[in-house]
Amino acid sequence: MNVASRLFSLILLVAAWYAGSEIAGPRMLPGPQTVGFALWAEAQSGALAFHLGATLARVAVAFVIAMAIGTALGVWMGRSRLADRLADPWLVALLNLPALVIIVLAYVWAGLTETAAIIAVALNKLPNATVTVREGARSLDRQLDEMAQVFRMNRWMRLRHVLVPQLAPYLAAATRSGLSLVWKIVLIVELLGRPNGVGFEIGIAFQLFDVTRILAYAIAFILVMLAIETFLVQPIERHVSRWRPKAA
Amino acid sequence: MSPAGGPKQLDVSITHKSYRAVSGGSIEVLHDMAFTLKSGTVGALVGPSGCGKTTLLRIITGLDTDYTGTVHLPAHGKLGMVFQEPRLLPWRTVDQNVRLGAPEATDSDLDVLFGVLGLAAHRHHFPGELSLGQARRVALARAFAVKPDLLVLDEPFVSLDAALAKHLQEELAALVTSRHVTTLIVTHSIDEAIGLADRLFLLSASPAHVIAEVPIARPRSPHTPEELAAIRGDIARALGKIGK
């Protein structure tokens, strides 16, 4: 039933796409089979793998940096009132700074380099991760902390067995919203100042008004992110929440 | 086994401990609280609820360092503690919970402990799958697995039904007897204290101090009704003297 309804919804989407392309004409909205062939051609030439790889690498590096710093900052702010008061205005400023402003400034200050691109993306994701993890750190159980202290658990044990499991739902939420945010921003960064990647390719296609190629790359990337969600994020989430009593 | 020069017994001498009240000012919880617990014996702190027993345990276990006075832990000061709530890690199995509290415990140590406490079938369950009584047993297993120099129990049988509390109390008595662990137990039940301890420390109302010590002649063995009556008489006399 579940699979069937999802499949029906997907078929409806493709049908609507097909109908739309009939109405708007193949130049404005090429049909599914045209885009499918373009996707296949790009895959055959190796261009698809190259650009997808470049983009995914940027997503991965920026995501890891943002999550690591954001988690550390979030835990610190969640546990210390002074830290929260000191860092909160910075966080609000960063949260409300448009992504485009951060990207342009990074390129102006650090040049059109890979480092500037990664920093710009990571800075865009950082406040979002910090705010989510701070919420988690605020709800940490002091009683378990005391238990760990009385039983003389070392720092590593406390981190791994007491702190991280409590933060797991918040880390999962930050990961989920983070991945989709990061890849969208990586595309803009590539469009504005990198010589490769899906964003760069879409930029070229835009100049040529090549809607087919734009859709082909977009679909390829959506498929990759869907695979990451299904085969990486969800299994990890299931594993870390295996101890929770199942709902009847 | 004890280090050269290290005291073997538990020495507590807290002259003063107070809390800052929400409304301003301070509330004194402990005043001239002093007692000594000999190595290998069980002491029971008995007193009215709210008299500062939990605060005293927090100081002894090092969770609260804001007080005036001294606390000397026996030998190396290795602690095993059973809190009022089981305080298990919900995301780790029973077995992992015990091992995390006592990384040095061997497999055979744990086999014995899980056997004695009737937990062998639950080793790979998560705490969410246990009843409160079972979770309390796991907390006991964790505290004993440490092979502590001092075992501290804060009302470990509270909110269990009477039969189960009695049963767990007997298991605890057997463990304490066979292992000679210096043990400090807080309780508001005189019966529980008489059933477990070598020595009762009777506490006053807040600010708490020890008002009398009552030794138990044959600790952790069945008492006849006459003996029980005699012990209760001792306690009443000790409390009565203070009243005058």
Short mmCIF file of C-alpha atoms in Angstrom, two decimals:
data_model
loop_
_atom_site.label_atom_id
_atom_site.label_comp_id
_atom_site.label_asym_id
_atom_site.label_seq_id
_atom_site.Cartn_x
_atom_site.Cartn_y
_atom_site.Cartn_z
CA MET A 1 0.00 0.00 0.00
CA ASN A 2 2.79 2.34 1.04
CA VAL A 3 4.93 1.54 -2.00
CA ALA A 4 1.93 1.59 -4.31
CA SER A 5 0.82 5.07 -3.26
CA ARG A 6 4.35 6.41 -3.59
CA LEU A 7 4.63 4.89 -7.04
CA PHE A 8 1.28 6.35 -8.06
CA SER A 9 2.41 9.80 -6.87
CA LEU A 10 5.62 9.47 -8.89
CA ILE A 11 3.79 8.38 -12.04
CA LEU A 12 1.47 11.35 -11.63
CA LEU A 13 4.51 13.66 -11.46
CA VAL A 14 6.00 12.26 -14.66
CA ALA A 15 2.60 12.46 -16.39
CA ALA A 16 2.23 16.10 -15.37
CA TRP A 17 5.73 16.78 -16.65
CA TYR A 18 4.86 15.11 -19.95
CA ALA A 19 1.63 17.10 -20.29
CA GLY A 20 3.46 20.31 -19.38
CA SER A 21 6.06 19.72 -22.06
CA GLU A 22 3.29 19.13 -24.64
CA ILE A 23 1.70 22.46 -23.74
CA ALA A 24 4.86 24.58 -23.30
CA GLY A 25 6.81 23.04 -26.15
CA PRO A 26 10.10 21.11 -26.02
CA ARG A 27 12.26 24.27 -25.89
CA MET A 28 10.78 25.60 -22.64
CA LEU A 29 10.12 22.21 -21.03
CA PRO A 30 11.61 19.15 -22.72
CA GLY A 31 9.76 15.91 -22.03
CA PRO A 32 10.93 13.14 -19.70
CA GLN A 33 12.37 10.95 -22.46
CA THR A 34 14.45 13.85 -23.95
CA VAL A 35 15.92 14.60 -20.49
CA GLY A 36 16.47 10.87 -19.95
CA PHE A 37 18.51 10.58 -23.14
CA ALA A 38 20.54 13.68 -22.26
CA LEU A 39 21.26 12.20 -18.83
CA TRP A 40 22.41 8.96 -20.46
CA ALA A 41 24.67 10.84 -22.91
CA GLU A 42 26.28 12.85 -20.10
CA ALA A 43 26.81 9.65 -18.12
CA GLN A 44 28.39 7.91 -21.14
CA SER A 45 30.84 10.76 -21.76
CA GLY A 46 31.97 10.71 -18.11
CA ALA A 47 31.08 14.38 -17.67
CA LEU A 48 28.22 13.56 -15.30
CA ALA A 49 30.43 11.54 -12.95
CA PHE A 50 33.14 14.21 -13.00
CA HIS A 51 30.83 17.12 -12.14
CA LEU A 52 28.77 15.13 -9.67
CA GLY A 53 31.99 14.01 -7.97
CA ALA A 54 33.30 17.57 -7.69
CA THR A 55 30.04 18.80 -6.20
CA LEU A 56 29.69 15.87 -3.81
CA ALA A 57 33.24 16.39 -2.56
CA ARG A 58 32.46 20.04 -1.79
CA VAL A 59 29.20 19.05 -0.10
CA ALA A 60 31.02 16.47 2.03
CA VAL A 61 33.88 18.73 3.15
CA ALA A 62 31.70 21.77 3.86
CA PHE A 63 29.13 19.63 5.66
CA VAL A 64 31.70 17.94 7.90
CA ILE A 65 33.35 21.24 8.80
CA ALA A 66 30.03 22.93 9.54
CA MET A 67 28.70 20.01 11.60
CA ALA A 68 31.91 19.60 13.62
CA ILE A 69 32.23 23.28 14.53
CA GLY A 70 28.46 23.72 14.85
CA THR A 71 28.18 20.76 17.24
CA ALA A 72 31.06 21.93 19.43
CA LEU A 73 29.66 25.46 19.51
CA GLY A 74 26.11 24.23 20.15
CA VAL A 75 27.16 22.03 23.07
CA TRP A 76 29.22 24.85 24.55
CA MET A 77 26.37 27.37 24.22
CA GLY A 78 23.80 24.90 25.50
CA ARG A 79 25.78 24.15 28.66
CA SER A 80 27.19 27.56 29.55
CA ARG A 81 24.96 30.56 29.99
CA LEU A 82 27.88 32.93 29.58
CA ALA A 83 28.85 31.32 26.27
CA ASP A 84 25.25 31.52 25.13
CA ARG A 85 25.04 35.23 25.90
CA LEU A 86 28.41 35.93 24.27
CA ALA A 87 27.88 33.97 21.07
CA ASP A 88 24.15 34.45 20.52
CA PRO A 89 24.34 37.87 18.77
CA TRP A 90 26.97 36.47 16.38
CA LEU A 91 24.72 33.54 15.69
CA VAL A 92 21.70 35.75 14.98
CA ALA A 93 23.81 37.91 12.65
CA LEU A 94 25.09 34.87 10.75
CA LEU A 95 21.63 33.28 10.59
CA ASN A 96 20.18 36.36 8.96
CA LEU A 97 23.04 37.10 6.58
CA PRO A 98 21.87 36.05 3.08
CA ALA A 99 23.78 33.11 1.63
CA LEU A 100 24.66 35.16 -1.44
CA VAL A 101 26.32 37.89 0.67
CA ILE A 102 28.53 35.34 2.44
CA ILE A 103 29.51 33.72 -0.87
CA VAL A 104 30.33 37.00 -2.63
CA LEU A 105 32.33 38.28 0.35
CA ALA A 106 34.26 35.02 0.62
CA TYR A 107 35.22 35.21 -3.08
CA VAL A 108 36.13 38.91 -2.77
CA TRP A 109 38.28 38.38 0.31
CA ALA A 110 39.84 35.00 -0.44
CA GLY A 111 39.79 34.98 -4.24
CA LEU A 112 38.01 32.53 -6.54
CA THR A 113 39.54 29.55 -4.72
CA GLU A 114 38.36 26.19 -3.46
CA THR A 115 39.02 27.33 0.13
CA ALA A 116 36.78 30.37 -0.29
CA ALA A 117 34.03 28.19 -1.75
CA ILE A 118 34.17 25.66 1.11
CA ILE A 119 34.31 28.36 3.79
CA ALA A 120 31.33 30.15 2.28
CA VAL A 121 29.20 26.98 2.27
CA ALA A 122 30.28 25.92 5.75
CA LEU A 123 29.52 29.39 7.15
CA ASN A 124 26.04 29.20 5.70
CA LYS A 125 25.33 25.88 7.38
CA LEU A 126 27.13 26.57 10.67
CA PRO A 127 24.48 28.67 12.51
CA ASN A 128 21.75 26.21 11.59
CA ALA A 129 23.70 23.27 13.06
CA THR A 130 24.64 25.29 16.15
CA VAL A 131 21.05 26.28 16.94
CA THR A 132 19.77 22.70 16.59
CA VAL A 133 22.53 21.15 18.70
CA ARG A 134 22.20 23.90 21.32
CA GLU A 135 18.58 22.83 21.81
CA GLY A 136 19.85 19.29 22.43
CA ALA A 137 22.57 20.40 24.82
CA ARG A 138 20.03 22.36 26.85
CA SER A 139 18.02 19.22 27.46
CA LEU A 140 20.95 17.03 28.58
CA ASP A 141 20.24 14.90 31.64
CA ARG A 142 22.29 16.12 34.61
CA GLN A 143 21.61 12.91 36.50
CA LEU A 144 23.51 10.84 33.93
CA ASP A 145 26.36 13.36 34.08
CA GLU A 146 26.59 12.84 37.83
CA MET A 147 26.51 9.08 37.39
CA ALA A 148 29.41 9.32 34.92
CA GLN A 149 31.32 11.50 37.37
CA VAL A 150 30.83 9.18 40.37
CA PHE A 151 31.88 6.16 38.32
CA ARG A 152 34.95 8.08 37.08
CA MET A 153 34.23 7.66 33.39
CA ASN A 154 36.93 9.29 31.30
CA ARG A 155 36.25 12.05 28.78
CA TRP A 156 36.09 9.74 25.81
CA MET A 157 33.62 7.39 27.49
CA ARG A 158 31.42 10.28 28.54
CA LEU A 159 31.47 11.69 25.03
CA ARG A 160 30.70 8.42 23.34
CA HIS A 161 28.26 6.81 25.74
CA VAL A 162 26.63 9.70 27.62
CA LEU A 163 26.76 12.87 25.52
CA VAL A 164 26.49 11.82 21.87
CA PRO A 165 23.56 9.37 22.35
CA GLN A 166 21.59 12.16 24.03
CA LEU A 167 22.37 14.53 21.16
CA ALA A 168 21.68 11.91 18.47
CA PRO A 169 18.14 13.06 17.54
CA TYR A 170 19.35 16.65 17.25
CA LEU A 171 22.39 15.64 15.21
CA ALA A 172 20.10 13.66 12.91
CA ALA A 173 17.82 16.68 12.45
CA ALA A 174 20.81 18.94 11.74
CA THR A 175 22.19 16.39 9.27
CA ARG A 176 18.95 16.07 7.37
CA SER A 177 18.24 19.78 7.03
CA GLY A 178 21.96 20.38 6.58
CA LEU A 179 22.53 18.09 3.62
CA SER A 180 19.75 19.63 1.56
CA LEU A 181 20.82 23.17 2.51
CA VAL A 182 24.49 22.54 1.81
CA TRP A 183 24.05 21.09 -1.65
CA LYS A 184 21.84 23.96 -2.75
CA ILE A 185 24.45 26.47 -1.60
CA VAL A 186 27.30 24.51 -3.15
CA LEU A 187 25.54 24.87 -6.51
CA ILE A 188 25.43 28.66 -6.17
CA VAL A 189 29.08 28.75 -5.12
CA GLU A 190 29.98 26.72 -8.21
CA LEU A 191 27.85 28.87 -10.47
CA LEU A 192 29.58 32.02 -9.24
CA GLY A 193 33.19 30.98 -9.06
CA ARG A 194 34.24 27.38 -9.73
CA PRO A 195 35.35 25.80 -13.04
CA ASN A 196 33.56 22.48 -12.46
CA GLY A 197 30.68 20.85 -10.58
CA VAL A 198 26.94 20.59 -11.18
CA GLY A 199 26.46 24.32 -10.45
CA PHE A 200 29.06 25.24 -13.07
CA GLU A 201 27.38 22.98 -15.65
CA ILE A 202 23.97 24.48 -14.92
CA GLY A 203 25.51 27.93 -15.33
CA ILE A 204 26.76 27.00 -18.82
CA ALA A 205 23.40 25.47 -19.71
CA PHE A 206 21.68 28.66 -18.51
CA GLN A 207 23.80 30.78 -20.87
CA LEU A 208 22.83 28.46 -23.75
CA PHE A 209 19.18 28.24 -22.62
CA ASP A 210 19.68 24.47 -22.58
CA VAL A 211 16.77 23.45 -20.34
CA THR A 212 17.32 19.76 -21.11
CA ARG A 213 20.79 19.79 -19.57
CA ILE A 214 19.65 21.82 -16.54
CA LEU A 215 16.95 19.23 -15.80
CA ALA A 216 19.29 16.29 -16.48
CA TYR A 217 21.83 17.51 -13.90
CA ALA A 218 19.16 18.46 -11.38
CA ILE A 219 17.58 15.03 -11.58
CA ALA A 220 20.94 13.27 -11.33
CA PHE A 221 21.72 15.17 -8.17
CA ILE A 222 18.31 14.60 -6.63
CA LEU A 223 18.77 10.86 -7.23
CA VAL A 224 22.17 10.91 -5.53
CA MET A 225 20.85 12.77 -2.48
CA LEU A 226 17.87 10.41 -2.29
CA ALA A 227 20.29 7.47 -2.28
CA ILE A 228 22.36 9.07 0.50
CA GLU A 229 19.21 9.63 2.57
CA THR A 230 17.92 6.08 2.01
CA PHE A 231 21.13 4.09 2.26
CA LEU A 232 23.17 6.17 4.69
CA VAL A 233 21.15 8.59 6.84
CA GLN A 234 18.14 6.37 7.55
CA PRO A 235 20.09 3.19 8.44
CA ILE A 236 22.31 5.20 10.80
CA GLU A 237 19.24 6.74 12.38
CA ARG A 238 17.63 3.32 12.81
CA HIS A 239 20.80 2.01 14.42
CA VAL A 240 21.16 4.81 16.96
CA SER A 241 17.49 4.68 17.96
CA ARG A 242 17.29 0.86 18.22
CA TRP A 243 17.04 1.05 22.03
CA ARG A 244 13.81 3.05 21.94
CA PRO A 245 10.76 0.93 22.76
CA LYS A 246 8.82 0.39 19.53
CA ALA A 247 5.43 2.03 19.24
CA ALA A 248 2.74 -0.62 19.40
CA MET B 1 45.67 -3.46 49.89
CA SER B 2 45.20 0.05 51.26
CA PRO B 3 47.90 2.57 50.36
CA ALA B 4 50.59 3.48 52.85
CA GLY B 5 49.20 6.16 55.11
CA GLY B 6 45.76 6.14 53.48
CA PRO B 7 42.92 5.81 55.96
CA LYS B 8 40.95 2.57 55.75
CA GLN B 9 37.78 3.98 57.15
CA LEU B 10 35.35 6.63 56.03
CA ASP B 11 35.77 9.84 58.03
CA VAL B 12 33.20 12.55 57.60
CA SER B 13 33.41 15.87 59.40
CA ILE B 14 31.35 18.61 57.82
CA THR B 15 31.05 21.71 59.94
CA HIS B 16 28.75 23.60 57.67
CA LYS B 17 26.81 23.31 54.45
CA SER B 18 24.15 25.67 53.23
CA TYR B 19 22.18 26.47 50.11
CA ARG B 20 21.31 29.85 48.77
CA ALA B 21 17.54 30.16 48.87
CA VAL B 22 15.64 31.40 45.84
CA SER B 23 14.23 34.25 47.91
CA GLY B 24 17.72 35.31 49.01
CA GLY B 25 19.53 34.43 52.21
CA SER B 26 20.83 30.93 52.89
CA ILE B 27 19.41 27.76 54.37
CA GLU B 28 21.72 25.61 56.47
CA VAL B 29 21.32 21.91 55.63
CA LEU B 30 24.20 20.31 57.56
CA HIS B 31 25.74 21.49 60.81
CA ASP B 32 28.58 19.68 62.61
CA MET B 33 27.82 16.47 60.76
CA ALA B 34 30.52 14.01 61.88
CA PHE B 35 30.81 10.24 61.89
CA THR B 36 33.25 7.43 61.17
CA LEU B 37 32.48 4.19 59.38
CA LYS B 38 34.90 1.31 59.95
CA SER B 39 36.30 -0.60 57.02
CA GLY B 40 34.16 -3.51 55.86
CA THR B 41 31.09 -2.46 57.83
CA VAL B 42 27.71 -1.12 56.82
CA GLY B 43 26.46 2.18 58.18
CA ALA B 44 22.88 3.33 57.78
CA LEU B 45 21.97 7.00 57.87
CA VAL B 46 18.42 7.26 59.17
CA GLY B 47 16.56 10.51 59.44
CA PRO B 48 13.40 12.39 58.60
CA SER B 49 12.86 13.12 54.93
CA GLY B 50 14.26 16.45 53.79
CA CYS B 51 16.88 16.47 56.54
CA GLY B 52 19.81 16.66 54.11
CA LYS B 53 20.73 13.00 53.62
CA THR B 54 21.00 13.28 49.87
CA THR B 55 23.10 16.44 50.23
CA LEU B 56 25.42 14.56 52.57
CA LEU B 57 25.84 11.75 50.01
CA ARG B 58 26.53 14.29 47.25
CA ILE B 59 29.34 15.71 49.35
CA ILE B 60 30.78 12.28 50.17
CA THR B 61 30.72 11.22 46.52
CA GLY B 62 32.35 14.46 45.39
CA LEU B 63 29.35 15.75 43.42
CA ASP B 64 29.09 18.77 45.71
CA THR B 65 32.33 20.47 46.75
CA ASP B 66 30.85 23.64 48.18
CA TYR B 67 31.02 22.97 51.94
CA THR B 68 33.26 23.52 54.94
CA GLY B 69 34.80 20.48 56.57
CA THR B 70 36.63 17.34 55.50
CA VAL B 71 35.70 13.99 54.01
CA HIS B 72 38.24 11.14 53.90
CA LEU B 73 37.25 8.22 51.71
CA PRO B 74 38.54 4.73 52.57
CA ALA B 75 41.65 3.41 50.76
CA HIS B 76 41.82 4.55 47.12
CA GLY B 77 38.43 6.19 47.28
CA LYS B 78 36.99 4.08 44.50
CA LEU B 79 33.24 4.61 44.61
CA GLY B 80 30.27 2.49 43.74
CA MET B 81 26.96 4.26 43.91
CA VAL B 82 23.31 3.36 43.67
CA PHE B 83 21.21 6.47 43.20
CA GLN B 84 17.56 6.85 44.14
CA GLU B 85 16.71 6.40 40.45
CA PRO B 86 18.56 3.63 38.59
CA ARG B 87 20.34 6.15 36.31
CA LEU B 88 21.16 3.67 33.57
CA LEU B 89 22.07 4.73 30.04
CA PRO B 90 18.88 3.91 28.08
CA TRP B 91 20.83 3.45 24.81
CA ARG B 92 23.16 0.79 26.19
CA THR B 93 22.27 -2.78 27.13
CA VAL B 94 22.25 -4.03 30.71
CA ASP B 95 25.63 -5.68 30.14
CA GLN B 96 27.15 -2.53 28.59
CA ASN B 97 25.77 -0.34 31.37
CA VAL B 98 27.56 -2.42 33.99
CA ARG B 99 30.79 -2.62 31.99
CA LEU B 100 30.83 1.14 31.39
CA GLY B 101 30.56 1.76 35.12
CA ALA B 102 33.18 -0.89 35.87
CA PRO B 103 35.59 -1.24 32.93
CA GLU B 104 37.96 -3.40 34.98
CA ALA B 105 35.39 -6.05 35.87
CA THR B 106 36.15 -9.45 34.33
CA ASP B 107 33.64 -11.65 32.53
CA SER B 108 33.56 -14.11 35.41
CA ASP B 109 32.96 -11.28 37.93
CA LEU B 110 29.97 -10.19 35.90
CA ASP B 111 28.65 -13.74 35.41
CA VAL B 112 28.57 -14.15 39.18
CA LEU B 113 26.94 -10.77 39.82
CA PHE B 114 24.28 -11.19 37.13
CA GLY B 115 23.59 -14.67 38.48
CA VAL B 116 23.20 -13.55 42.10
CA LEU B 117 20.93 -10.66 41.14
CA GLY B 118 18.80 -12.75 38.77
CA LEU B 119 19.75 -10.69 35.73
CA ALA B 120 21.37 -13.38 33.59
CA ALA B 121 18.40 -13.49 31.19
CA HIS B 122 18.35 -9.71 30.80
CA ARG B 123 22.00 -8.99 29.96
CA HIS B 124 21.26 -8.00 26.40
CA HIS B 125 18.07 -6.09 27.09
CA PHE B 126 17.89 -2.31 27.07
CA PRO B 127 16.85 -0.52 30.28
CA GLY B 128 13.54 0.52 28.66
CA GLU B 129 12.60 -3.16 28.59
CA LEU B 130 13.10 -3.68 32.33
CA SER B 131 10.78 -3.18 35.29
CA LEU B 132 11.83 -0.73 37.99
CA GLY B 133 12.89 -3.60 40.24
CA GLN B 134 15.10 -5.07 37.51
CA ALA B 135 16.60 -1.66 36.71
CA ARG B 136 17.43 -1.25 40.40
CA ARG B 137 19.18 -4.62 40.32
CA VAL B 138 21.26 -3.47 37.35
CA ALA B 139 22.24 -0.35 39.29
CA LEU B 140 23.27 -2.61 42.19
CA ALA B 141 25.26 -4.87 39.84
CA ARG B 142 27.07 -1.84 38.40
CA ALA B 143 27.98 -0.53 41.85
CA PHE B 144 29.29 -3.92 43.03
CA ALA B 145 31.14 -4.62 39.77
CA VAL B 146 33.38 -1.62 40.50
CA LYS B 147 34.69 -3.47 43.59
CA PRO B 148 34.40 -0.17 45.40
CA ASP B 149 36.32 0.99 48.44
CA LEU B 150 33.08 2.65 49.44
CA LEU B 151 29.61 1.64 48.33
CA VAL B 152 27.02 4.39 48.64
CA LEU B 153 23.28 3.72 48.37
CA ASP B 154 20.69 6.48 48.36
CA GLU B 155 17.32 4.96 49.28
CA PRO B 156 17.83 2.18 46.76
CA PHE B 157 14.48 0.48 47.37
CA VAL B 158 12.18 3.48 47.41
CA SER B 159 8.94 3.13 45.38
CA LEU B 160 9.14 -0.66 45.11
CA ASP B 161 6.36 -2.75 46.59
CA ALA B 162 7.10 -4.10 50.08
CA ALA B 163 7.72 -7.73 49.08
CA LEU B 164 10.13 -6.81 46.29
CA ALA B 165 11.94 -4.28 48.50
CA LYS B 166 12.36 -6.96 51.16
CA HIS B 167 13.70 -9.41 48.57
CA LEU B 168 16.20 -6.93 47.11
CA GLN B 169 17.26 -5.99 50.62
CA GLU B 170 18.10 -9.64 51.32
CA GLU B 171 20.11 -9.87 48.10
CA LEU B 172 21.98 -6.72 49.04
CA ALA B 173 22.66 -8.08 52.54
CA ALA B 174 24.07 -11.29 51.06
CA LEU B 175 26.34 -9.38 48.67
CA VAL B 176 27.60 -7.03 51.36
CA THR B 177 28.31 -9.93 53.73
CA SER B 178 30.21 -11.99 51.17
CA ARG B 179 32.28 -9.08 49.82
CA HIS B 180 33.05 -7.04 52.96
CA VAL B 181 32.45 -3.76 51.20
CA THR B 182 32.43 -0.63 53.32
CA THR B 183 28.89 0.54 52.71
CA LEU B 184 26.91 3.65 53.51
CA ILE B 185 23.17 3.45 52.98
CA VAL B 186 20.64 6.21 53.33
CA THR B 187 17.11 5.23 54.22
CA HIS B 188 14.09 6.55 56.04
CA SER B 189 12.99 3.02 56.95
CA ILE B 190 14.20 1.87 60.36
CA ASP B 191 13.42 -1.76 59.48
CA GLU B 192 15.55 -1.57 56.36
CA ALA B 193 18.40 -0.04 58.37
CA ILE B 194 18.19 -2.73 61.08
CA GLY B 195 18.13 -5.46 58.43
CA LEU B 196 21.27 -4.25 56.66
CA ALA B 197 23.56 -2.25 58.90
CA ASP B 198 26.24 -2.84 61.52
CA ARG B 199 25.62 0.59 62.87
CA LEU B 200 22.80 3.11 62.61
CA PHE B 201 23.49 6.83 62.52
CA LEU B 202 20.38 8.69 63.60
CA LEU B 203 20.12 12.14 62.08
CA SER B 204 18.32 15.20 63.39
CA ALA B 205 15.94 17.34 61.36
CA SER B 206 17.52 20.04 59.19
CA PRO B 207 20.21 21.34 59.71
CA ALA B 208 21.23 17.72 60.14
CA HIS B 209 23.83 16.24 62.47
CA VAL B 210 24.28 12.78 64.01
CA ILE B 211 22.29 12.68 67.25
CA ALA B 212 22.99 9.07 68.18
CA GLU B 213 24.71 5.91 67.00
CA VAL B 214 23.10 2.52 67.57
CA PRO B 215 25.22 -0.60 66.99
CA ILE B 216 23.44 -3.76 65.85
CA ALA B 217 24.69 -6.86 67.71
CA ARG B 218 24.20 -9.52 65.03
CA PRO B 219 23.99 -7.59 61.76
CA ARG B 220 22.29 -9.04 58.66
CA SER B 221 20.97 -12.10 60.44
CA PRO B 222 17.36 -12.81 61.36
CA HIS B 223 16.36 -11.12 64.60
CA THR B 224 13.82 -12.53 67.03
CA PRO B 225 10.91 -10.24 67.90
CA GLU B 226 12.52 -9.70 71.34
CA GLU B 227 15.82 -8.58 69.78
CA LEU B 228 13.99 -6.30 67.40
CA ALA B 229 12.07 -4.79 70.29
CA ALA B 230 15.35 -4.27 72.16
CA ILE B 231 16.94 -2.50 69.18
CA ARG B 232 13.88 -0.32 68.73
CA GLY B 233 14.06 0.43 72.46
CA ASP B 234 17.69 1.53 72.06
CA ILE B 235 16.71 3.81 69.22
CA ALA B 236 13.80 5.29 71.17
CA ARG B 237 16.05 5.86 74.23
CA ALA B 238 18.74 7.47 72.04
CA LEU B 239 16.18 9.79 70.50
CA GLY B 240 14.55 10.38 73.89
CA LYS B 241 17.81 11.57 75.49
CA ILE B 242 18.08 14.25 72.87
CA GLY B 243 14.52 15.32 73.50
CA LYS B 244 15.28 16.17 77.12
#
